[in-house]
Coordinates of C-alpha atoms and ligand atoms in Angstrom, one line a residue:
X24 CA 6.2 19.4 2.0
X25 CA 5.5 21.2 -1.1
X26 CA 6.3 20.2 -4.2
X27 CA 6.0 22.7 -7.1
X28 CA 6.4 22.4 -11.2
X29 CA 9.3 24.5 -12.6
X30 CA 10.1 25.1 -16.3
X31 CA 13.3 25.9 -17.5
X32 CA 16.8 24.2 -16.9
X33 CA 17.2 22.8 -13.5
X34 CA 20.8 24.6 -14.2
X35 CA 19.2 27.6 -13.4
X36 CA 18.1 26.8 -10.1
X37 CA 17.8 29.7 -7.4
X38 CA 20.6 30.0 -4.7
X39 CA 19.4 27.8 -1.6
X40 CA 18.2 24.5 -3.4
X41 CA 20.4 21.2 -3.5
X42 CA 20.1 19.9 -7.0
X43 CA 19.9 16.6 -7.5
X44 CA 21.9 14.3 -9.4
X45 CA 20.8 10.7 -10.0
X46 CA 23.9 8.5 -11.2
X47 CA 24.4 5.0 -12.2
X48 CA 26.6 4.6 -9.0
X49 CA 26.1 1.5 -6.6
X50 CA 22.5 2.2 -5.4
X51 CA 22.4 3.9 -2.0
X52 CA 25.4 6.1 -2.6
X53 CA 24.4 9.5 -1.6
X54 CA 27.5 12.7 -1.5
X55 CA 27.7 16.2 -1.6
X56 CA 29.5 18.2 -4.4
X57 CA 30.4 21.7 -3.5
X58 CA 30.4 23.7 -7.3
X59 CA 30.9 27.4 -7.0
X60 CA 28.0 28.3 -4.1
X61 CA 25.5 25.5 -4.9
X62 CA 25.4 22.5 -4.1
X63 CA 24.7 18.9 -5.7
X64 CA 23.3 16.4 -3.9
X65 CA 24.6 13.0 -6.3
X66 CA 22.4 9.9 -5.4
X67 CA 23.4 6.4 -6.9
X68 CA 20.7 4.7 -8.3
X69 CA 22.6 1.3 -9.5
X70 CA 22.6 0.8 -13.6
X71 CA 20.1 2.4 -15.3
X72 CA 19.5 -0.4 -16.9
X73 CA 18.6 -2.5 -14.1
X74 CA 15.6 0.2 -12.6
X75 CA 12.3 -1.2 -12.0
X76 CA 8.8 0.3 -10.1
X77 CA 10.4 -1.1 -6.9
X78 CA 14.1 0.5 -7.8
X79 CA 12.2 3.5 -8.3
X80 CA 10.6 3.9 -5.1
X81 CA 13.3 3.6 -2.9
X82 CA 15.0 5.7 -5.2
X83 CA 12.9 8.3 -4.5
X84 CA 13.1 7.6 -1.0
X85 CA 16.5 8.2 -0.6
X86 CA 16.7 11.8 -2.6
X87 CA 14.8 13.1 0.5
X88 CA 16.6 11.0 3.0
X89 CA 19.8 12.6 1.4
X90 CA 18.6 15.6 1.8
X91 CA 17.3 15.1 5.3
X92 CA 21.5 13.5 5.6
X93 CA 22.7 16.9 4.2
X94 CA 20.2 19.4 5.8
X95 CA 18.9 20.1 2.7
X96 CA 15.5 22.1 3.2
X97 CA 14.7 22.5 0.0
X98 CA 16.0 20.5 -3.3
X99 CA 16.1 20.7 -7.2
X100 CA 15.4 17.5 -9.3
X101 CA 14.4 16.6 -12.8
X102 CA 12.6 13.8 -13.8
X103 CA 13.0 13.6 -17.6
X104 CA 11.5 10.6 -19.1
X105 CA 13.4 10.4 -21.6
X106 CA 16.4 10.1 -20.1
X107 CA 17.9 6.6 -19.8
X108 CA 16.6 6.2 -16.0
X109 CA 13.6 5.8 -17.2
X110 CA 14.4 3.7 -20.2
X111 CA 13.0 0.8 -18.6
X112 CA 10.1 2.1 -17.4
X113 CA 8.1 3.4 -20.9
X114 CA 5.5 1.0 -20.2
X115 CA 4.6 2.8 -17.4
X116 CA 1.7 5.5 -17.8
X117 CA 3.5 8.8 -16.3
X118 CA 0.9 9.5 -14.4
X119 CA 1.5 6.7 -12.1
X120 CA 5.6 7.6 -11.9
X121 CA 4.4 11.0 -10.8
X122 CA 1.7 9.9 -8.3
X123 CA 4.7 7.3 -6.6
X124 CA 7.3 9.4 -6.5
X125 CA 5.2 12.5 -4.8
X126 CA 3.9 9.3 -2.1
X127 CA 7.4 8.2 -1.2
X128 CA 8.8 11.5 -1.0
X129 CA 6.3 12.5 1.5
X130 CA 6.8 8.9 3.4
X131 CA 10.4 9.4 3.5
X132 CA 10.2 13.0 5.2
X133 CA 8.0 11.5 8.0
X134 CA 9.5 11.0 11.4
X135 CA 7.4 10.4 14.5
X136 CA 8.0 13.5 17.0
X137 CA 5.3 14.1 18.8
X138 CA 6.8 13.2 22.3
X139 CA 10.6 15.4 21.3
X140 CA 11.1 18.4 21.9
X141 CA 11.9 20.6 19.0
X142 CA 15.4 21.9 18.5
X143 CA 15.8 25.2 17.8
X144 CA 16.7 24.7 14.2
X145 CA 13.3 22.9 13.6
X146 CA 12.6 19.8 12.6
X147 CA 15.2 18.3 10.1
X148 CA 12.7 17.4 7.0
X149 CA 12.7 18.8 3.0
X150 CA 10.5 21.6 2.7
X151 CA 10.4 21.9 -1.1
X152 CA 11.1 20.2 -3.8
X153 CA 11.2 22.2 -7.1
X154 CA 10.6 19.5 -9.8
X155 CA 11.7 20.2 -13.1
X156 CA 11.2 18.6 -16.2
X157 CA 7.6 18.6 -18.5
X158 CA 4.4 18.8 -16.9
X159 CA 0.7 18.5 -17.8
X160 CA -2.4 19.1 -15.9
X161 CA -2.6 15.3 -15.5
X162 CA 0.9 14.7 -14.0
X163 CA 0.0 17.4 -11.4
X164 CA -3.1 16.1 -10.5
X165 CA -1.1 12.5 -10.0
X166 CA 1.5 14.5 -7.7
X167 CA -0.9 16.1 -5.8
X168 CA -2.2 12.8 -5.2
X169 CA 0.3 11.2 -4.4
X170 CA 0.8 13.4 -1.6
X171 CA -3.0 12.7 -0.3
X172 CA -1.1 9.2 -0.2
X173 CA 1.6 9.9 1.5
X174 CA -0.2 11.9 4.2
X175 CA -2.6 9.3 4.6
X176 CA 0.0 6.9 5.3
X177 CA 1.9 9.0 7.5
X178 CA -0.7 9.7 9.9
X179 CA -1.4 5.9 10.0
X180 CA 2.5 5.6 11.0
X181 CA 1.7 8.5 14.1
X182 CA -1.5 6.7 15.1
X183 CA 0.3 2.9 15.2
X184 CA 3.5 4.8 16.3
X185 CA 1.7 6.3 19.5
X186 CA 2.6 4.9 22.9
X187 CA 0.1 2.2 24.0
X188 CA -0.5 4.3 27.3
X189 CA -1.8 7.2 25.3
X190 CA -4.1 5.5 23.2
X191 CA -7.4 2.9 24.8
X192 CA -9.7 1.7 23.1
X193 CA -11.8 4.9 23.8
X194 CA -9.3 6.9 22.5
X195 CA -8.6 5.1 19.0
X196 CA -12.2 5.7 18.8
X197 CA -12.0 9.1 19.2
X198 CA -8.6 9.0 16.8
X199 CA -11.0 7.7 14.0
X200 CA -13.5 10.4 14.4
X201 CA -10.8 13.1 13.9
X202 CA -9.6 11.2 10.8
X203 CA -12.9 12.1 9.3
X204 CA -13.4 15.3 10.4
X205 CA -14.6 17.4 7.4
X206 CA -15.2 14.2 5.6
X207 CA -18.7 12.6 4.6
X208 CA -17.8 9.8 6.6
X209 CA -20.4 8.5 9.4
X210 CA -18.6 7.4 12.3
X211 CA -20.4 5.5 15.0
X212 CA -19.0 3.7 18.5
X213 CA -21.0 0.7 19.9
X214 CA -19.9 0.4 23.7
X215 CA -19.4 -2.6 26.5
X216 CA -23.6 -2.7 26.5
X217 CA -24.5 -2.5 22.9
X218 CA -22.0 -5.3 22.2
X219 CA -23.7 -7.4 25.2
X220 CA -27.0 -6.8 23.7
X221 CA -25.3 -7.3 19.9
X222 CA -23.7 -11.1 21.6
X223 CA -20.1 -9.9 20.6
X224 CA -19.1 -12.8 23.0
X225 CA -15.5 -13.2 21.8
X226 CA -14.3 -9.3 21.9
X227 CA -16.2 -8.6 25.1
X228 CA -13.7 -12.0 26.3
X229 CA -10.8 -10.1 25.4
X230 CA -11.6 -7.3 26.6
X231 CA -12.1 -8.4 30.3
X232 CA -8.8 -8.4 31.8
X233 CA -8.7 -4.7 31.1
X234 CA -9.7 -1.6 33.2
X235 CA -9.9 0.0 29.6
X236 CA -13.5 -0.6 27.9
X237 CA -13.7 -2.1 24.4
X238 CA -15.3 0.0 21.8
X239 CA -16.3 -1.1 18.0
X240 CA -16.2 1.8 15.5
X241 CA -18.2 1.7 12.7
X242 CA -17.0 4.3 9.6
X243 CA -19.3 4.8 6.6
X244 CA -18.2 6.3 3.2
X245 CA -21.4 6.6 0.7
X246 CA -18.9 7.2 -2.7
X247 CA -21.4 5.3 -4.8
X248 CA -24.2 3.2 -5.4
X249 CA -23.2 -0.2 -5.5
X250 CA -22.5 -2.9 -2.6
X251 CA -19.7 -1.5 -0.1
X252 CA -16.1 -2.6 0.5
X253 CA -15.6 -3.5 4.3
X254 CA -12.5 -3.1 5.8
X255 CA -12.0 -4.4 9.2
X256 CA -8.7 -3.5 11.4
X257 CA -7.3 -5.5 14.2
X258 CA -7.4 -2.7 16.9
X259 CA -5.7 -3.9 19.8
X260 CA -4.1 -1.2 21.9
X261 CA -1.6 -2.8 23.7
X262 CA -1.0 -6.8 23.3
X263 CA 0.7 -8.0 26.6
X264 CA -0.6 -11.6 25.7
X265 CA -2.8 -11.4 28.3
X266 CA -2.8 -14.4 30.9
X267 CA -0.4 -16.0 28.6
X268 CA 1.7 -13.0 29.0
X269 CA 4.3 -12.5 26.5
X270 CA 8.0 -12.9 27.0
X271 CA 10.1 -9.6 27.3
X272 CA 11.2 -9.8 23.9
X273 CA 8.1 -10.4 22.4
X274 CA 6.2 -7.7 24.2
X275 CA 8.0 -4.7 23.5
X276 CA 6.2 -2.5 20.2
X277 CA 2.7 -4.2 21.2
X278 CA 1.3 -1.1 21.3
X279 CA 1.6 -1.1 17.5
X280 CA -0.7 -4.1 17.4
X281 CA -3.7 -1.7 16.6
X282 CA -1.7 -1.2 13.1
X283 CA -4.3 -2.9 11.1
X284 CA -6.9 -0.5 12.9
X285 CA -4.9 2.5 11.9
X286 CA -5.0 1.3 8.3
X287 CA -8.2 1.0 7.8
X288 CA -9.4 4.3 9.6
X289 CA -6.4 6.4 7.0
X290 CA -7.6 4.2 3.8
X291 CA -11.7 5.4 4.9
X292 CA -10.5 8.6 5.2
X293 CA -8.2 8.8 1.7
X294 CA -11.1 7.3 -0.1
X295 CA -13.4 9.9 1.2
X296 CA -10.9 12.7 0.8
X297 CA -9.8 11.9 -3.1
X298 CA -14.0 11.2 -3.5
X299 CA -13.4 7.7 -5.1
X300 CA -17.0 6.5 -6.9
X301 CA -16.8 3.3 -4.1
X302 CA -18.8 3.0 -1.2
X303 CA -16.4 2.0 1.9
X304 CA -17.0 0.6 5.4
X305 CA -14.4 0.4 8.0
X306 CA -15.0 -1.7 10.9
X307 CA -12.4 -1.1 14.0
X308 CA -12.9 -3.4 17.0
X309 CA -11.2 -2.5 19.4
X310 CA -10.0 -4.2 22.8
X311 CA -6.5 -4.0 25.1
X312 CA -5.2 -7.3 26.2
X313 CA -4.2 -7.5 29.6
X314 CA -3.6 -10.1 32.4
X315 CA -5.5 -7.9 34.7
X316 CA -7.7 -9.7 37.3
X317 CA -10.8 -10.0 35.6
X318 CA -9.3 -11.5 32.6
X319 CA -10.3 -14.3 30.4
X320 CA -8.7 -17.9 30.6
X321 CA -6.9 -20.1 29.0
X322 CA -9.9 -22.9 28.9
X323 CA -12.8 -20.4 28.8
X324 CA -15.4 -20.6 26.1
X325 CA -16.7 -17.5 24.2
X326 CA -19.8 -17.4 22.2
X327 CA -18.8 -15.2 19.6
X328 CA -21.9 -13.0 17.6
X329 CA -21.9 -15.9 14.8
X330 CA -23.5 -18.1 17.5
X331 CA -20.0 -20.2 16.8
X332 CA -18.5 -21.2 20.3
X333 CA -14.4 -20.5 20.7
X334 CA -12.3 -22.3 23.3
X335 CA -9.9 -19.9 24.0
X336 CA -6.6 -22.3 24.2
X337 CA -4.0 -18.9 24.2
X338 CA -4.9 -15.7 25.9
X339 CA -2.4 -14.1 22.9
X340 CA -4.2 -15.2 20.4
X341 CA -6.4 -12.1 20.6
X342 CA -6.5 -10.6 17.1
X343 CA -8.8 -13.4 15.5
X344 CA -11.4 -13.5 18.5
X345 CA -12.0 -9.7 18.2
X346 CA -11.8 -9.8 14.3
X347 CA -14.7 -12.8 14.5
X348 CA -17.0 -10.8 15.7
X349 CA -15.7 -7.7 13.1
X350 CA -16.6 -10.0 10.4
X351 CA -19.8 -11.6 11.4
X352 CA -20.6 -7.7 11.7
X353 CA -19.8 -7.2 8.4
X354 CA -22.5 -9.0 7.1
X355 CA -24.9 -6.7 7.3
X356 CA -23.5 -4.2 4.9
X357 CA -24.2 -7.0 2.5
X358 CA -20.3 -5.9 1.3
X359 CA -19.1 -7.3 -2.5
X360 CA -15.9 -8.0 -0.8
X361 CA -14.6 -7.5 2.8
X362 CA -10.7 -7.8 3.4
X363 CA -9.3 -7.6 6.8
X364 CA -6.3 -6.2 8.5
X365 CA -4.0 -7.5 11.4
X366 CA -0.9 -8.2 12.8
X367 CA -2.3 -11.2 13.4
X368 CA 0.8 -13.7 14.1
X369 CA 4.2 -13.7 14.7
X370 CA 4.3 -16.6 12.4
X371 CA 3.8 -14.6 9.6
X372 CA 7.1 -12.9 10.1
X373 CA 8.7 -16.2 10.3
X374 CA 7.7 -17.3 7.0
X375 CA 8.2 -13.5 4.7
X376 CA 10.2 -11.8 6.6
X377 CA 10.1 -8.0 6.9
X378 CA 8.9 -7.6 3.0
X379 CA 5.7 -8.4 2.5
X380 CA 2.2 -9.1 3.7
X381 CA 1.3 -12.2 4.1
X382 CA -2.4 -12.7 1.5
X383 CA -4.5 -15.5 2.8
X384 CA -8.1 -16.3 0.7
X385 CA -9.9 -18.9 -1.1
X386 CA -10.9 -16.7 -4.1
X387 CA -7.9 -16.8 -6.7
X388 CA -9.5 -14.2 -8.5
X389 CA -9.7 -11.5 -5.4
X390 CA -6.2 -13.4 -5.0
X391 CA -5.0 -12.5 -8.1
X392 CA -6.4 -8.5 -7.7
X393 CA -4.6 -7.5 -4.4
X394 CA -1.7 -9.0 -5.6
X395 CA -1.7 -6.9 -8.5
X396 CA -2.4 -3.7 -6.7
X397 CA 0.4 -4.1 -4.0
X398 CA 3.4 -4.9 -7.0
X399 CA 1.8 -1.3 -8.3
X400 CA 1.4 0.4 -5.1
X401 CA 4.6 -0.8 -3.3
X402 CA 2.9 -2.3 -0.3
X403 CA 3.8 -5.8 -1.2
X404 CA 2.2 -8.9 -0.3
X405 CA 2.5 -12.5 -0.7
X406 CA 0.2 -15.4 -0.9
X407 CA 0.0 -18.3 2.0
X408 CA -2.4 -21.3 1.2
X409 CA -5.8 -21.4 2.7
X410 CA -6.7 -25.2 1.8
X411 CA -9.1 -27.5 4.4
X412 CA -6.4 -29.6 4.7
X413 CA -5.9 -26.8 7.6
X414 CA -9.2 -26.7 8.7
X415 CA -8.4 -29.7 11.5
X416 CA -5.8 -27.4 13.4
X417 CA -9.4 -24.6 14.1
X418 CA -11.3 -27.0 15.3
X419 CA -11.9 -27.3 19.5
X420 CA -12.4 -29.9 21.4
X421 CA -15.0 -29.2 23.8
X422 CA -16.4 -25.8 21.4
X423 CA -16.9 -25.7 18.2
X424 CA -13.5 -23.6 17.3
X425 CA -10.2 -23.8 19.0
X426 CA -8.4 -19.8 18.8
X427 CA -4.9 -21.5 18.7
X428 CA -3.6 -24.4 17.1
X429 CA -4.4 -27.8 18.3
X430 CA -2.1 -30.9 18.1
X431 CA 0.1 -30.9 15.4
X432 CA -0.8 -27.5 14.1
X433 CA 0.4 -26.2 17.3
X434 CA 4.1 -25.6 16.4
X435 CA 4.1 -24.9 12.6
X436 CA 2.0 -22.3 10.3
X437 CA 0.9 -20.2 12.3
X438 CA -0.5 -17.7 9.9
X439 CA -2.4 -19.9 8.3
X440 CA -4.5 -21.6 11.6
X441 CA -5.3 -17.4 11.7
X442 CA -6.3 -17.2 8.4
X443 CA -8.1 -20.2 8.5
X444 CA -9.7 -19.4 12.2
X445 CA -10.9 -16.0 10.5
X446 CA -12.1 -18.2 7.4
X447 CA -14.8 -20.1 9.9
X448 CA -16.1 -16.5 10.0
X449 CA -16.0 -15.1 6.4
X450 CA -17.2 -18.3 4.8
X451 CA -20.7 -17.2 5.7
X452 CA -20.3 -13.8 3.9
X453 CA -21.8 -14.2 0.6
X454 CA -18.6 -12.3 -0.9
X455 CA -15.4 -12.7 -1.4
X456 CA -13.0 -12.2 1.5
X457 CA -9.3 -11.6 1.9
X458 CA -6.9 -11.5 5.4
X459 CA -3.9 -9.4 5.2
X460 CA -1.5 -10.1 8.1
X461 CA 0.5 -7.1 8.3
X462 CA 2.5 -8.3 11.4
X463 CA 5.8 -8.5 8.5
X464 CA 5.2 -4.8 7.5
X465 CA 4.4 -3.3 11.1
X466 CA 7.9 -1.6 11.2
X467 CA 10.2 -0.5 8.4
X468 CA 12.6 -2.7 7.2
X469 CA 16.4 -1.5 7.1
X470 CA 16.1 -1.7 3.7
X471 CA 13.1 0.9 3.1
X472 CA 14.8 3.9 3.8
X473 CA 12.0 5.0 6.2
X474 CA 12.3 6.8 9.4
X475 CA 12.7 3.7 12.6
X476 CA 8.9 2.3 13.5
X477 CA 5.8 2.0 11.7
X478 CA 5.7 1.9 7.8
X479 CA 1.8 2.3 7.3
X480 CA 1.5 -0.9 5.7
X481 CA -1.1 -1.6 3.4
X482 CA -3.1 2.1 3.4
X483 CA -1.3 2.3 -0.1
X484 CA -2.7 -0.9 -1.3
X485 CA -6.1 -0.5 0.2
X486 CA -6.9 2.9 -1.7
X487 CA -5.5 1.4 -4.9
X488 CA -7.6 -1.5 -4.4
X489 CA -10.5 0.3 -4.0
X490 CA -9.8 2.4 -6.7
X491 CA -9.6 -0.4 -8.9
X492 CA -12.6 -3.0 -7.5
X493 CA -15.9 -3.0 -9.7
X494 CA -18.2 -5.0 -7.0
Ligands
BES505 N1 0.0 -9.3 18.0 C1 0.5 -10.6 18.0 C2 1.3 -11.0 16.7 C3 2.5 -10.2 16.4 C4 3.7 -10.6 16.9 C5 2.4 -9.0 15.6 C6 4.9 -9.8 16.5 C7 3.6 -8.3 15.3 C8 4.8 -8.7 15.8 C9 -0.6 -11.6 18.1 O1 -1.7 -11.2 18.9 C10 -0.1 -12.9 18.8 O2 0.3 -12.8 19.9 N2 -0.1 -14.0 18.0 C11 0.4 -15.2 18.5 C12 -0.5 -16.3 18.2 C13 -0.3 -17.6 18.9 C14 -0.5 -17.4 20.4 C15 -1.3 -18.6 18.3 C16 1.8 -15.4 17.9 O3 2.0 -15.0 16.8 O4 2.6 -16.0 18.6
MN506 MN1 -1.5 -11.6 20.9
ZN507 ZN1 -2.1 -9.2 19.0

């Protein structure tokens, strides 16, 4: 999509464009007023009065989801900040306005195509915007940026969106080195023997009931001098359950359960594209969990590369085995702070919803940080507690770690025994260490005026996060 700076009246728009009208009508409404030969496209936004970051966002959303409604290829709109829509938002620096709006516009002309065929009309997404309203140098560095943003995040969406028969473990690999292509990335794949030799005891167990091999991909950004950020992404191809198979209706979008993967390989990339001063490491393990005949048991014991031994007590619980071994691996970045990314547990859907994140660490001060960044960057998150009164439900009985709850831990808070299962891990980092369970923000949400299937949840938080971290 381009979007391009106009001066003058947006009265005076060329024949062809839509022009936008943003009312105070009950948010969501969206019509069409014919006037003479051109057309206005009248979004409600809800009382002026009322508009806030979040307001704003799916605001902009729906302008090109109207559009999309209306067949609208290309649109007029002014932003005036002076105008009473964005009364409430003064305290805002422009800049950032600019760089959200240009991000959700391009995340709200995204639909995943790859496998339709193309009507004859084309694909039905905005072309161009023409953007009226004043501009400086600064505002149209932030748009342009905003559309690195959105682009990022959209090809996270086609990469988590893709079928879990066209992407292995092999082939995410290969996924992550065309993410960097051009880039001054380093991008290196350890295979089945290098992770013998390594002892990555508790990926190579989920691996086995697969004819697909496991691969670990290993993504290096150099953007400054100081101690890296690692990243590691739950890459898990397909999640039947493995030997504890999952129930139809628990098994159906599994293939998106490599979304955390997909995040980190995009957020690697965006930091290396818009040159930010921070080093980054992403770390993707990756592994398909199947029941084939090889597989690992309920019962078995892994010796994961921390030398810690994990009874596996649920096939299903997958993510935290392979992101063990991610994060014992990370240790020898010597990172200032490693965060990871999953869609760890269902369990974190039960307790937010389809809204947010859930944010497990023990350091209130990184805490406090990604919190801050996701209110600014719309991928929203939400603190769970982390405390050792949890620590009883990771413990095994006959090895030293237990990969699913025990007793009565079993049944209730189940995103925190993953948290807390990945925290046996992290604690011997000598940084501080976050776990963002993305399983609430794998799809979209009726509510976020995005196209059906993945959202690209957190790639917007990670880059801002990054931005923002002084290790
Ligand atoms: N990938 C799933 C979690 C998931 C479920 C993500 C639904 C997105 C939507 C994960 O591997 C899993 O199966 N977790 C189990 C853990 C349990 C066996 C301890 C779960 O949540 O039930
Ligand atoms: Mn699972
Ligand atoms: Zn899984």
């Amino acid at each position: 999509m381009e979007i391009d700076f106009k001066r003058g009246s947006i009265e005076h728009t060329p024949h062809g464009y839509a022009r936008v009208q943003i009312t105070e009508k009950s948010k969501g409404t969206k019509c069409l007023v014919k006037e003479g030969d051109s057309e206005i496209l009248e979004i409600g936004a809800g009382k002026f009065a009322d508009m806030n970051l979040r307001k704003f966002i799916i605001l902009c959303r729906s302008i090109v989801s109207a559009a999309k409604a209306n067949k609208s290829k290309k649109i007029a709109l002014q932003f005036d900040r002076t105008s009473e829509l964005f009364k409430n938002l003064q305290a805002v620096p422009p800049e950032h306005i600019s760089q959200l709006a240009a991000e959700n516009f391009e995340m709200a002309n995204f639909e995943f195509n790859v496998f339709k065929t193309k009507p004859k009309e084309g694909w039905n997404i905005v072309e161009e915007i023409f953007l009226y309203g004043k501009s400086s140098p600064s505002i149209e560095k932030a748009v342009k940026k905003g559309q690195e943003i959105g682009r990022a995040v959209n090809a996270c969406r086609t990469l988590s969106n893709t079928p879990g028969g066209d992407i292995t473990p092999t082939s995410l690999a290969q996924a992550a080195k065309k993410a960097m292509k051009g880039l001054p990335v380093r991008v290196t794949t350890l295979h089945t023997k290098e992770m013998q030799k390594l002892g990555m005891g508790a990926l190579l167990g989920v691996a086995k009931g697969s004819s697909e091999a496991p691969t670990f991909t290993i993504l290096e950004y150099k953007g400054g001098k100081g101690a890296p950020v690692v990243l590691a992404g739950k890459g898990v191809t397909f999640d039947s359950g493995g030997l504890n198979l999952k129930p139809s209706n628990g098994i159906y979008e599994m293939h998106m359960d490599m979304s955390g993967a997909a995040a980190v390989i995009h957020a690697v990339a965006l930091a290396a594209r818009l040159k930010l001063k921070t080093s980054v490491i992403g770390l993707i393990p990756a592994v398909e969990n199947m029941p084939g005949n090889n597989a690992y048991r309920p019962g078995d014991i892994l010796k994961s590369l921390s030398g810690k031994t994990i009874e596996v007590l649920n096939t299903d619980a997958e993510g935290r085995l392979i992101l063990a071994d991610a994060l014992t691996y990370a240790k020898r970045f010597k990172p200032s702070v490693v965060i990871d990314v999953a869609t760890l547990t269902g369990a974190a859907l039960s307790a937010l919803g389809l809204h947010a994140s859930a944010l497990l660490t023990r350091d209130d001060n990184l805490a406090e940080k990604i919190a801050q960044d996701a209110e600014t960057s719309g991928d929203y998150v939400w603190r769970l507690p982390l405390w050792d009164e949890y620590e009883e439900g990771v413990k095994g009985t006959f090895a030293d770690l237990a990969n699913a709850g025990n007793g009565s831990s079993a049944r209730y808070g189940g995103a925190i025994e993953g948290g807390m299962f990945l925290w046996q891990f992290a604690k011997e980092l000598e940084c501080p260490w976050a776990h963002l369970d993305i399983a609430p923000r794998m799809t979209a949400a009726p509510q976020d005026e995005l196209a059906k299937g993945a959202v690209g949840a957190p790639v917007r938080l990670l880059i801002r996060f990054i931005e923002q971290w002084k290790p």
